[in-house]
mmCIF file of C-alpha atoms and ligand atoms in Angstrom:
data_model
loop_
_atom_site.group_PDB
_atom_site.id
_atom_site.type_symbol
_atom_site.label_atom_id
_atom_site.label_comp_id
_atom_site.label_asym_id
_atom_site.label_seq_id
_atom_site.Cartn_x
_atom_site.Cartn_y
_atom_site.Cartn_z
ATOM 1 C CA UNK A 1 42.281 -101.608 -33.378
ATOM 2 C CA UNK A 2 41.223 -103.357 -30.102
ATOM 3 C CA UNK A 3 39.365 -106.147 -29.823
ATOM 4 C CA UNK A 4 37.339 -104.930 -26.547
ATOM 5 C CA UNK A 5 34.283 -103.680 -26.435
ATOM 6 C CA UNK A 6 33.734 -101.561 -23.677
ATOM 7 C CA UNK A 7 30.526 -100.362 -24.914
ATOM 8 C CA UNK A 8 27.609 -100.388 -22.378
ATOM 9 C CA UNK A 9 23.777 -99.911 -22.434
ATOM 10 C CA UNK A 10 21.964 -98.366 -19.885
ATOM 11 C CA UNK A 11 17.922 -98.171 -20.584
ATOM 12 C CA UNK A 12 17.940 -97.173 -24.441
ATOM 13 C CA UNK A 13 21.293 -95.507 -23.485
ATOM 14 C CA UNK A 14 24.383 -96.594 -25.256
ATOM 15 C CA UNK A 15 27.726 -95.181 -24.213
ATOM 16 C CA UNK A 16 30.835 -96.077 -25.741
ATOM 17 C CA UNK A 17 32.788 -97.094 -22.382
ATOM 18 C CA UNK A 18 31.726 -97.084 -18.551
ATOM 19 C CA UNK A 19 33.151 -94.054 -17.226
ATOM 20 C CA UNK A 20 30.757 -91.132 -16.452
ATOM 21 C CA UNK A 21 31.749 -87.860 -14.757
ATOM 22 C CA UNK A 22 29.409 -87.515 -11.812
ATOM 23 C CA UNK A 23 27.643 -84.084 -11.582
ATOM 24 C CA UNK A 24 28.967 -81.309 -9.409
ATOM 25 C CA UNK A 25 32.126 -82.139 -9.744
ATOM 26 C CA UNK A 26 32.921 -81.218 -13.438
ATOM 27 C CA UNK A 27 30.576 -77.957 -13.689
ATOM 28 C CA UNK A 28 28.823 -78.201 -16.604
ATOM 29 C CA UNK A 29 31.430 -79.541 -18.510
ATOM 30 C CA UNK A 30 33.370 -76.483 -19.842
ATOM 31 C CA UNK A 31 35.080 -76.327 -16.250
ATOM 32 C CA UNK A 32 36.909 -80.129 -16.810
ATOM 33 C CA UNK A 33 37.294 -79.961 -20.712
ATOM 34 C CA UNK A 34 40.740 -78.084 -20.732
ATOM 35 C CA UNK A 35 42.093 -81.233 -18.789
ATOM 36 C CA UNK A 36 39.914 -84.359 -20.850
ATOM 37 C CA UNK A 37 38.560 -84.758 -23.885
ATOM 38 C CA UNK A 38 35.117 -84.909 -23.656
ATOM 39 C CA UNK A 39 34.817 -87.393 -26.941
ATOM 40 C CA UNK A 40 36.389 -90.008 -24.972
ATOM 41 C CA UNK A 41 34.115 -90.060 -22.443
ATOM 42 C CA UNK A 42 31.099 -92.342 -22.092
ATOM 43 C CA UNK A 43 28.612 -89.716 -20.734
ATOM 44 C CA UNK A 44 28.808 -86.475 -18.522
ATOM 45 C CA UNK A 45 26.735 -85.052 -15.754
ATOM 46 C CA UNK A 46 25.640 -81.561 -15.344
ATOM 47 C CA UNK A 47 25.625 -79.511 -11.774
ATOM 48 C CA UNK A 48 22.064 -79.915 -10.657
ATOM 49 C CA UNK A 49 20.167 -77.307 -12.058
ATOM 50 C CA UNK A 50 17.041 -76.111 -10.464
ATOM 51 C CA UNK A 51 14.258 -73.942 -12.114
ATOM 52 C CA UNK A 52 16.071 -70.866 -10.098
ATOM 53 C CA UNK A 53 19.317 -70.185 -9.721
ATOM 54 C CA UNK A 54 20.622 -70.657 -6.716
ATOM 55 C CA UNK A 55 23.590 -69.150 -4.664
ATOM 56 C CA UNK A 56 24.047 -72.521 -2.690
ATOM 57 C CA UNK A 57 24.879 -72.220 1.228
ATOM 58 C CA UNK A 58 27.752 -69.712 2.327
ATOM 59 C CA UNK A 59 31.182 -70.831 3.103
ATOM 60 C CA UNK A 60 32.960 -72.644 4.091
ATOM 61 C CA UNK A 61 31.481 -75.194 2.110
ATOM 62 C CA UNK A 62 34.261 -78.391 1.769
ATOM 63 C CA UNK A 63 36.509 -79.876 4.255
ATOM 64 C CA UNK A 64 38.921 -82.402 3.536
ATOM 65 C CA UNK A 65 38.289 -85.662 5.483
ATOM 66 C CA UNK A 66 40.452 -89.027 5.854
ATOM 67 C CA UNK A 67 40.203 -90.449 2.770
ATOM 68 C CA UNK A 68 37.410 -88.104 1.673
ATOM 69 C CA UNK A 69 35.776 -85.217 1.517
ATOM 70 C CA UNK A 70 32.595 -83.230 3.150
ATOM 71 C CA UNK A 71 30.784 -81.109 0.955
ATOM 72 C CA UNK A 72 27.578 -78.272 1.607
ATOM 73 C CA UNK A 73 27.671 -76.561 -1.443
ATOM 74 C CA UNK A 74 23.758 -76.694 -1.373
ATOM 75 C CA UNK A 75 22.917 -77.191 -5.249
ATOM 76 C CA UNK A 76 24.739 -73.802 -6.305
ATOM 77 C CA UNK A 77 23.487 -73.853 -9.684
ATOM 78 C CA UNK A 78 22.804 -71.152 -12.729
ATOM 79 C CA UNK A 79 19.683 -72.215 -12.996
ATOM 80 C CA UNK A 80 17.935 -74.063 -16.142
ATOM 81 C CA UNK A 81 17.232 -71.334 -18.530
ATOM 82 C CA UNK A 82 20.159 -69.577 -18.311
ATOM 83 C CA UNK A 83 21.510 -73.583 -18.821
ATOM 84 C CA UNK A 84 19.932 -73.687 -21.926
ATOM 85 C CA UNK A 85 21.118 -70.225 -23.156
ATOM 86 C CA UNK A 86 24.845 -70.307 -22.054
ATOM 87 C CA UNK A 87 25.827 -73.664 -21.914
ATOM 88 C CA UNK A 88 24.225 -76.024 -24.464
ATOM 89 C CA UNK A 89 25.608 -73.950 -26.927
ATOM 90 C CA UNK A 90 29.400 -75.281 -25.640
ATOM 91 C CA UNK A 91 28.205 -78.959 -24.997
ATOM 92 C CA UNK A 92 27.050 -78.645 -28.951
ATOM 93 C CA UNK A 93 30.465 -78.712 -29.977
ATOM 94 C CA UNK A 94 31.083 -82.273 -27.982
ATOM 95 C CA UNK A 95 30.349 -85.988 -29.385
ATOM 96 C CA UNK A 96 29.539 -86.868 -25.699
ATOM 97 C CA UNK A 97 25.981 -88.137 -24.106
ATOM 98 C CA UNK A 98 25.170 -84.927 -21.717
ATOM 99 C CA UNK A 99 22.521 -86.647 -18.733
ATOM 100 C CA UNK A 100 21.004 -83.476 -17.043
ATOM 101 C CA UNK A 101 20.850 -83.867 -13.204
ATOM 102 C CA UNK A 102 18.156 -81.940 -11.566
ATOM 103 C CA UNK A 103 16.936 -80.714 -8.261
ATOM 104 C CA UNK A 104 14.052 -79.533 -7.049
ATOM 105 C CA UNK A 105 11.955 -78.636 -3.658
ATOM 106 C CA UNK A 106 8.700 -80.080 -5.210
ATOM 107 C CA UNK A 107 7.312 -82.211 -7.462
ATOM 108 C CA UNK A 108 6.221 -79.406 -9.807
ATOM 109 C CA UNK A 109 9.608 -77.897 -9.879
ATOM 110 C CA UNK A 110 11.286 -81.220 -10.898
ATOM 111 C CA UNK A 111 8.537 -81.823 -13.592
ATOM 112 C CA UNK A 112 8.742 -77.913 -14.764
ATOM 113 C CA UNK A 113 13.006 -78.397 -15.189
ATOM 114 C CA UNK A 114 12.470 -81.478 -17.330
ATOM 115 C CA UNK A 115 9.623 -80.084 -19.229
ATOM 116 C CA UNK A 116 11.878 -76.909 -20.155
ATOM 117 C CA UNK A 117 15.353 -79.082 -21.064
ATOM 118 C CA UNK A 118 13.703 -81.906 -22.840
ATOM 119 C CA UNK A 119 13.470 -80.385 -26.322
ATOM 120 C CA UNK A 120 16.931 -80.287 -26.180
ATOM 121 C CA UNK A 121 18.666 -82.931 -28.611
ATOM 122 C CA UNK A 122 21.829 -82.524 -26.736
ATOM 123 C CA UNK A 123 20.459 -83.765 -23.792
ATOM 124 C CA UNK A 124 20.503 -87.434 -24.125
ATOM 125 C CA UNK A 125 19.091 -88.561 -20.569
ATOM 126 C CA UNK A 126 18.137 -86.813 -16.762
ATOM 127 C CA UNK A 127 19.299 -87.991 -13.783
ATOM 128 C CA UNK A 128 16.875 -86.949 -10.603
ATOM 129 C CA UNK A 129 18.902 -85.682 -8.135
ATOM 130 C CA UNK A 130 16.419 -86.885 -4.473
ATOM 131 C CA UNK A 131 19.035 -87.238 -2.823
ATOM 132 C CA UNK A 132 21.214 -84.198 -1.752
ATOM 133 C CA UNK A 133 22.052 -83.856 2.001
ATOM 134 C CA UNK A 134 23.185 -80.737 1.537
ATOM 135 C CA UNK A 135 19.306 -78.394 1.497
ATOM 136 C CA UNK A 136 16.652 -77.560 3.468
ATOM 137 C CA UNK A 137 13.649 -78.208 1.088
ATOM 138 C CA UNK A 138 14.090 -81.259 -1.490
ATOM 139 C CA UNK A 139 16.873 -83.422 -1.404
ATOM 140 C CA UNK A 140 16.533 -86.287 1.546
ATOM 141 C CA UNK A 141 13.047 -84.891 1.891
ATOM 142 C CA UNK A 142 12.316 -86.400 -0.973
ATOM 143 C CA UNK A 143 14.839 -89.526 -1.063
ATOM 144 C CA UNK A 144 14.225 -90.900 2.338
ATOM 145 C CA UNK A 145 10.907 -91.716 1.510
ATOM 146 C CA UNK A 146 9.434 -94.351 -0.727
ATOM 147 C CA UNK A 147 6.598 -92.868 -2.028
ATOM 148 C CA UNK A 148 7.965 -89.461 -2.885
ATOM 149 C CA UNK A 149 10.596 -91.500 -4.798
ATOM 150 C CA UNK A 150 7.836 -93.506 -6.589
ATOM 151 C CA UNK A 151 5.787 -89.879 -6.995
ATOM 152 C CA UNK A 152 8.350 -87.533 -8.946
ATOM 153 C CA UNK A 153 9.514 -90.404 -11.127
ATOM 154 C CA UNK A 154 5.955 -91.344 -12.155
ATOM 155 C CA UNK A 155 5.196 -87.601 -12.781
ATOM 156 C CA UNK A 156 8.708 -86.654 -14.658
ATOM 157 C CA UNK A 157 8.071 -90.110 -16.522
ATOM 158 C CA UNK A 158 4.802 -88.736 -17.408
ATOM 159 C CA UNK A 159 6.484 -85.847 -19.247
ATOM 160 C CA UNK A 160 10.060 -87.144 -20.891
ATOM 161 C CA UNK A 161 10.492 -90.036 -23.334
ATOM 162 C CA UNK A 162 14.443 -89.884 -22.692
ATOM 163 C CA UNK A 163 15.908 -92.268 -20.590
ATOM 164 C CA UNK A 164 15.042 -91.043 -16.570
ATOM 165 C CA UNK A 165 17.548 -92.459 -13.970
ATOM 166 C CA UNK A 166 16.986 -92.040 -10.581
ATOM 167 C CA UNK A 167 20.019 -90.627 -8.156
ATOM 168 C CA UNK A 168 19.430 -92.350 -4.603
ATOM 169 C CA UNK A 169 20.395 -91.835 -1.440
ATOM 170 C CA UNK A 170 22.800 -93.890 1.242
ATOM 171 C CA UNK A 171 20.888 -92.515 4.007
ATOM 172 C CA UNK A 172 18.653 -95.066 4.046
ATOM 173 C CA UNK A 173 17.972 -98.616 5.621
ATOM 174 C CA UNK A 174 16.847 -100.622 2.525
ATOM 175 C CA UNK A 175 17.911 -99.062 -0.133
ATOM 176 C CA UNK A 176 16.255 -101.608 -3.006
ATOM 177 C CA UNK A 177 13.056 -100.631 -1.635
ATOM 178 C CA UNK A 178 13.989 -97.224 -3.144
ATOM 179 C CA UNK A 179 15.126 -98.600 -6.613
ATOM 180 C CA UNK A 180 12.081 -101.083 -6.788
ATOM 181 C CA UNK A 181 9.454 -98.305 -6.855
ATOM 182 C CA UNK A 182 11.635 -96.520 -9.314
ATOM 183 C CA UNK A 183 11.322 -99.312 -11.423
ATOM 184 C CA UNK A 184 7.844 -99.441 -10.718
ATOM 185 C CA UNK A 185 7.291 -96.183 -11.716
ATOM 186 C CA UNK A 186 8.403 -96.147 -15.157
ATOM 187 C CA UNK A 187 12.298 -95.406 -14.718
ATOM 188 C CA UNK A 188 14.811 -96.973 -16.658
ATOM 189 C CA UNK A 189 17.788 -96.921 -14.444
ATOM 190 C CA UNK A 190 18.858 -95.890 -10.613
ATOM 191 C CA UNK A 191 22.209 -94.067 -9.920
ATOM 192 C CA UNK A 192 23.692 -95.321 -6.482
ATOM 193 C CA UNK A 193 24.867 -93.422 -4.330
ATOM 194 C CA UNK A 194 24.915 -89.497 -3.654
ATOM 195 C CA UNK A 195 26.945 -88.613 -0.480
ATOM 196 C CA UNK A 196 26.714 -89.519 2.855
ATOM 197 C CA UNK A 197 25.756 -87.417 5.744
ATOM 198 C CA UNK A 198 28.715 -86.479 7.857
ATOM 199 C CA UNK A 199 30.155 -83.496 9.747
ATOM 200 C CA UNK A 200 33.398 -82.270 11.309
ATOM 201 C CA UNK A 201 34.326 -80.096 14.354
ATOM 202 C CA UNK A 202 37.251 -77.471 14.588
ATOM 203 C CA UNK A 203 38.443 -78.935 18.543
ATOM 204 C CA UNK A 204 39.912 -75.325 18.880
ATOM 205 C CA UNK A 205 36.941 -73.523 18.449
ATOM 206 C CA UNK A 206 34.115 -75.960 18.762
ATOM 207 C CA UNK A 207 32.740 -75.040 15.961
ATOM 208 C CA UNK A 208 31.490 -76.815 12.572
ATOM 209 C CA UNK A 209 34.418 -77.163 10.483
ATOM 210 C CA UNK A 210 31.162 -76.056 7.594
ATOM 211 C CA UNK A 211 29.156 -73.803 7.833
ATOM 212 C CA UNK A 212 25.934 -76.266 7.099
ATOM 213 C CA UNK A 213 27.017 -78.039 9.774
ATOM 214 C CA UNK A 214 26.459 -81.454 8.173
ATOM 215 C CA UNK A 215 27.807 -81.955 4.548
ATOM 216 C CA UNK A 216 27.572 -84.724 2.110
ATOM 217 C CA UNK A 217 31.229 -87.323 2.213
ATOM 218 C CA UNK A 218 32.356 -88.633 -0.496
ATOM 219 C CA UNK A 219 35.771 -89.962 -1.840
ATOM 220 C CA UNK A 220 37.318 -93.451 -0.950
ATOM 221 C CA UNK A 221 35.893 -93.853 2.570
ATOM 222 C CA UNK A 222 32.090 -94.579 1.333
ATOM 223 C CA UNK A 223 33.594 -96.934 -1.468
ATOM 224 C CA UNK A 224 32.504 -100.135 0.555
ATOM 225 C CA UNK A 225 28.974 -98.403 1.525
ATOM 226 C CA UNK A 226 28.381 -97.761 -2.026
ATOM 227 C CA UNK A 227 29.286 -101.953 -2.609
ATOM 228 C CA UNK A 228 27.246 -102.535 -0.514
ATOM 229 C CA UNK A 229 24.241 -100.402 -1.672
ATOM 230 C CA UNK A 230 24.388 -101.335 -5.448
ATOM 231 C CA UNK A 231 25.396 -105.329 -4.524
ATOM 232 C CA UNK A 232 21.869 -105.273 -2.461
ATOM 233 C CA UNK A 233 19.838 -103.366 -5.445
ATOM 234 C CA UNK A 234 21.428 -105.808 -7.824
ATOM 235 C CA UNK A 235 20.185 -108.979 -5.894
ATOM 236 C CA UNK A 236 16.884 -107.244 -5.124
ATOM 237 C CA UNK A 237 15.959 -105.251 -8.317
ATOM 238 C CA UNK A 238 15.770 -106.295 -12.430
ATOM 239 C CA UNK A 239 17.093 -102.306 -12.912
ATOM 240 C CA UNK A 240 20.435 -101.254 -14.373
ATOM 241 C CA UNK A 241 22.480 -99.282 -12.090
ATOM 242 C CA UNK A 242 24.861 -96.854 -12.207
ATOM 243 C CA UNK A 243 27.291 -97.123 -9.288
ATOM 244 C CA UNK A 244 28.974 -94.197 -7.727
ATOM 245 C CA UNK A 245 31.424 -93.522 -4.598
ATOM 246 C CA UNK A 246 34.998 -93.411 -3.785
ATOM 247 C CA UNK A 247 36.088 -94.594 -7.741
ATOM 248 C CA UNK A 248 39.715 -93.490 -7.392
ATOM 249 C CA UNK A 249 41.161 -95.919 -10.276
ATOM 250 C CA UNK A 250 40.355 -99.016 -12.685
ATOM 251 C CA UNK A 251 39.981 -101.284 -10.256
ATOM 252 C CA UNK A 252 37.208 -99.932 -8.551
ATOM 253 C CA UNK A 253 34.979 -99.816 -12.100
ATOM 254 C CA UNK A 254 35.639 -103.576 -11.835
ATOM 255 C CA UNK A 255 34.988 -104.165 -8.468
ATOM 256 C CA UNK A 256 31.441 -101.696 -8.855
ATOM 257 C CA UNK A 257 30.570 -103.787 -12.216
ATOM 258 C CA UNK A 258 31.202 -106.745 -10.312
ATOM 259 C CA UNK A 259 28.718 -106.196 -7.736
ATOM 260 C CA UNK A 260 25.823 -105.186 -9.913
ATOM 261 C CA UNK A 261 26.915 -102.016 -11.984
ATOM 262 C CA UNK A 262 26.443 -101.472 -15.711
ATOM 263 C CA UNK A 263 28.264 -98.256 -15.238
ATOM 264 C CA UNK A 264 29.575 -95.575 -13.379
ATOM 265 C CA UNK A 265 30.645 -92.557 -12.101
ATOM 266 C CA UNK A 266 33.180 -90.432 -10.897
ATOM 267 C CA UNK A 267 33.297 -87.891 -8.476
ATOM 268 C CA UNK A 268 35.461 -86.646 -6.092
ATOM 269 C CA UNK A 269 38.622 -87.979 -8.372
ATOM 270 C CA UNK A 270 37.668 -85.438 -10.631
ATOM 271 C CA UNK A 271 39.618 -82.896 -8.029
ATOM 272 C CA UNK A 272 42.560 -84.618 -7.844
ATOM 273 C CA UNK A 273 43.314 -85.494 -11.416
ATOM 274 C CA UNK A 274 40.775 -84.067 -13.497
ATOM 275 C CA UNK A 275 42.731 -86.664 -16.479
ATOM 276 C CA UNK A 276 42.256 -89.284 -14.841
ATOM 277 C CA UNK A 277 38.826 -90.593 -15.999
ATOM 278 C CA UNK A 278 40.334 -90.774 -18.961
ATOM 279 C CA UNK A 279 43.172 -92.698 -17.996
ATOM 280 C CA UNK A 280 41.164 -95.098 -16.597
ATOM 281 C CA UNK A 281 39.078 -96.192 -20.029
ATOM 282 C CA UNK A 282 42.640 -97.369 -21.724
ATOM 283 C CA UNK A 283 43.224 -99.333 -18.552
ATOM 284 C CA UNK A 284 39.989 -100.665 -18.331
ATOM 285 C CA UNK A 285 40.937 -101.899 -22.079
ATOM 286 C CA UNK A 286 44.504 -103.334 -21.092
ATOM 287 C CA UNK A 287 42.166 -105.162 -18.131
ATOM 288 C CA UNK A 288 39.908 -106.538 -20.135
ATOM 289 C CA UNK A 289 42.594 -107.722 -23.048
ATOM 290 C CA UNK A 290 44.672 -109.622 -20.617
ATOM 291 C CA UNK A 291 41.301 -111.422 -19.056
ATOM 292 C CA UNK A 292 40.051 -112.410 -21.772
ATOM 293 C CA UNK A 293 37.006 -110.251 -21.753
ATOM 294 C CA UNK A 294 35.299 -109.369 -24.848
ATOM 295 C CA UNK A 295 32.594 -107.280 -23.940
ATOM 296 C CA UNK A 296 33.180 -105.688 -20.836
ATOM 297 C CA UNK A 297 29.067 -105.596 -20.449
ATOM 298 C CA UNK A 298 29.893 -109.243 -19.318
ATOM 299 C CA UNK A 299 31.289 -108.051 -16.057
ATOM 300 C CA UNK A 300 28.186 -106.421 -14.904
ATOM 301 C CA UNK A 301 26.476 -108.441 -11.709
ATOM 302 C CA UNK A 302 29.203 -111.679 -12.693
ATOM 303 C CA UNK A 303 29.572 -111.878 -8.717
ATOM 304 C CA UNK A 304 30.012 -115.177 -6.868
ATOM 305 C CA UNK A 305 28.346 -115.616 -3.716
HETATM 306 C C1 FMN B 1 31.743 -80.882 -4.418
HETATM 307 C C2 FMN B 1 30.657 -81.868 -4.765
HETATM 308 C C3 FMN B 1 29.465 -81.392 -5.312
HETATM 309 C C4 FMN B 1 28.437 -82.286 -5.634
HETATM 310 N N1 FMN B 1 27.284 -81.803 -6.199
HETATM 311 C C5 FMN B 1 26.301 -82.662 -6.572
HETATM 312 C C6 FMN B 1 25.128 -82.186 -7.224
HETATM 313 O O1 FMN B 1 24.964 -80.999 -7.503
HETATM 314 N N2 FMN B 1 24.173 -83.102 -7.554
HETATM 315 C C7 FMN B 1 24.308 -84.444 -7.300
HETATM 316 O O2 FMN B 1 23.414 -85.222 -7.643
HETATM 317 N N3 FMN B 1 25.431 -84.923 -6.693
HETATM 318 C C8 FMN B 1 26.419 -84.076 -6.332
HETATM 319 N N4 FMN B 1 27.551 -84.564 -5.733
HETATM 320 C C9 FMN B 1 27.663 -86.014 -5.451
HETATM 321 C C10 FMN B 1 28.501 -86.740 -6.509
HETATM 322 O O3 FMN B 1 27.897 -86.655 -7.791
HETATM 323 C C11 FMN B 1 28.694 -88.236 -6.122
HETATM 324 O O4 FMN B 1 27.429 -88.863 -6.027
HETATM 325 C C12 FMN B 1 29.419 -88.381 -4.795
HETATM 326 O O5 FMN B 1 30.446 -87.420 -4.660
HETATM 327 C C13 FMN B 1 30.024 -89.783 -4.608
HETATM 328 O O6 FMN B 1 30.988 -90.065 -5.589
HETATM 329 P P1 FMN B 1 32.585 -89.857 -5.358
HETATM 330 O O7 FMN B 1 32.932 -90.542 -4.068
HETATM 331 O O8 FMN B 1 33.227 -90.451 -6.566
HETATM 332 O O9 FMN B 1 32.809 -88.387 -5.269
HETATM 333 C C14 FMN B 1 28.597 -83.679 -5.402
HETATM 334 C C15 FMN B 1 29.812 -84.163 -4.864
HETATM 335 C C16 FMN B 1 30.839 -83.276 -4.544
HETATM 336 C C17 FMN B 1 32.112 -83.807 -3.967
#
């Protein structure tokens, strides 16, 4: 039996380790559960689901960058009833905390989505996707301004006793000013960060290497923006965070809880090992062993500056 507790709390949410799967990279689950178990998780992510479904933006829609990737799926989802109807069934069968991410082109729409998924048990938080580079209507609309922010978690706090975390945008110059009106407004944790705007050019045929133009990057190459983003909302804010971007092994869960995180996600890993989450909760274990560390709750915001 170890000794370690890896056990973390997030709002009045208690996982049994760190490690979340970030959402649109593991479908609603069923698409990464033939390569982890689920159980061993300490949360999962859904696909943001909008009240519609949605068809997301043609292809090409992901380009492989150095050390990353670009992404314009634009919130291809099934949409939140059909959610309810096809999938929660499957996730019923799993001992895991399911956090529903959802999108939204207005405040009605985001309230409407939670209203319909919150008398489901399974459903154990929401995360509130403002922040998706990737559509025309919603997304950075929303998460590039304060008091939009501070609007649709006031209203969706208005509506769901479950824990509400806030997914926020990089794309933005202070981005504590964003997690302080969260706070504000009733939330009980930020996620930090969604993807960055970026774009790439074919220099054959001059043209967008996606067809959105501009997609969303993620993988290694924003790790040290995404420091950055949750180190400043950790010296600014009293809010726990959830720090996302570029997590490609153990190391990086230490260096995110380091600077401020009480857990996190992972993305764009999820592609190139779908196991490796996994992997990463015994050797966050062996870390903590031969450290010394008890609780590994102790790590979060232990910085030195
Ligand atoms: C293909 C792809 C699809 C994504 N879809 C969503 C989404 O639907 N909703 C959302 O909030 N974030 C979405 N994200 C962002 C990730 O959840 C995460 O915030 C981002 O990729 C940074 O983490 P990473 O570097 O570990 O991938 C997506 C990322 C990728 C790569």
């Amino acid at each position: 039996m170890s000794q370690v507790d890896l056990s973390v709390q997030i709002g009045s949410l208690k996982l049994r380790n760190p490690i979340i799967l970030a959402s649109g990279t593991v479908g609603y689950g069923n698409e990464i559960s033939e390569f982890a178990n689920l159980n061993n998780l300490g949360a999962i992510v859904t696909k943001s689901l909008s009240l519609k479904p949605r068809k997301g933006n043609p292809p090409q829609r992901i380009v492989e960058t150095s050390a990353g990737m670009l992404n314009a799926i634009g919130l291809a989802n099934i949409g939140v009833e059909e959610f309810v109807k096809e999938k929660i069934p499957f996730l019923k069968k799993y001992d895991v905390p399911l956090i529903c991410n959802i999108a939204a082109s207005t405040v009605e729409e985001y309230v409407e989505c939670t209203r319909i998924l919150n008398d489901e048990e399974t459903i154990k938080a929401f995360e509130i996707n403002v922040s998706c580079p990737n559509v025309k209507d919603g997304g950075l609309q929303f998460g590039n301004d304060v008091s939009s922010v501070g609007n649709v978690t006031a209203k969706v706090r208005a509506i769901t006793k479950k824990p509400l975390i806030i997914k926020l945008s990089p794309n933005v110059s202070y981005i504590s000013e964003f997690a302080k009106v969260v706070k504000d407004e009733g939330g009980d944790a930020v996620s930090a960060i969604n993807t960055l705007v970026g774009t790439a050019f074919n220099i054959f045929t001059r043209k967008p290497k996606i067809f959105n133009i501009n997609g969303g990057l993620s993988g290694p190459a924003i790790k040290p923006v995404a420091l950055a983003k949750v180190l400043e909302i950790s010296r600014k804010v009293n809010i726990p965070i959830i720090g996302i971007g570029g997590i490609m092994n153990w190391k990086d869960v230490i260096e995110f809880m380091i600077v401020g995180a009480s857990a996190v996600q992972i993305g764009t890993l999820n592609f190139i090992d779908p196991s490796a989450p996994e992997k990463i909760i015994k050797e966050l274990e062996d870390y903590c062993t031969t450290s010394g560390v008890k609780k590994i709750s102790e790590i979060t915001a232990s910085y030195i500056i």
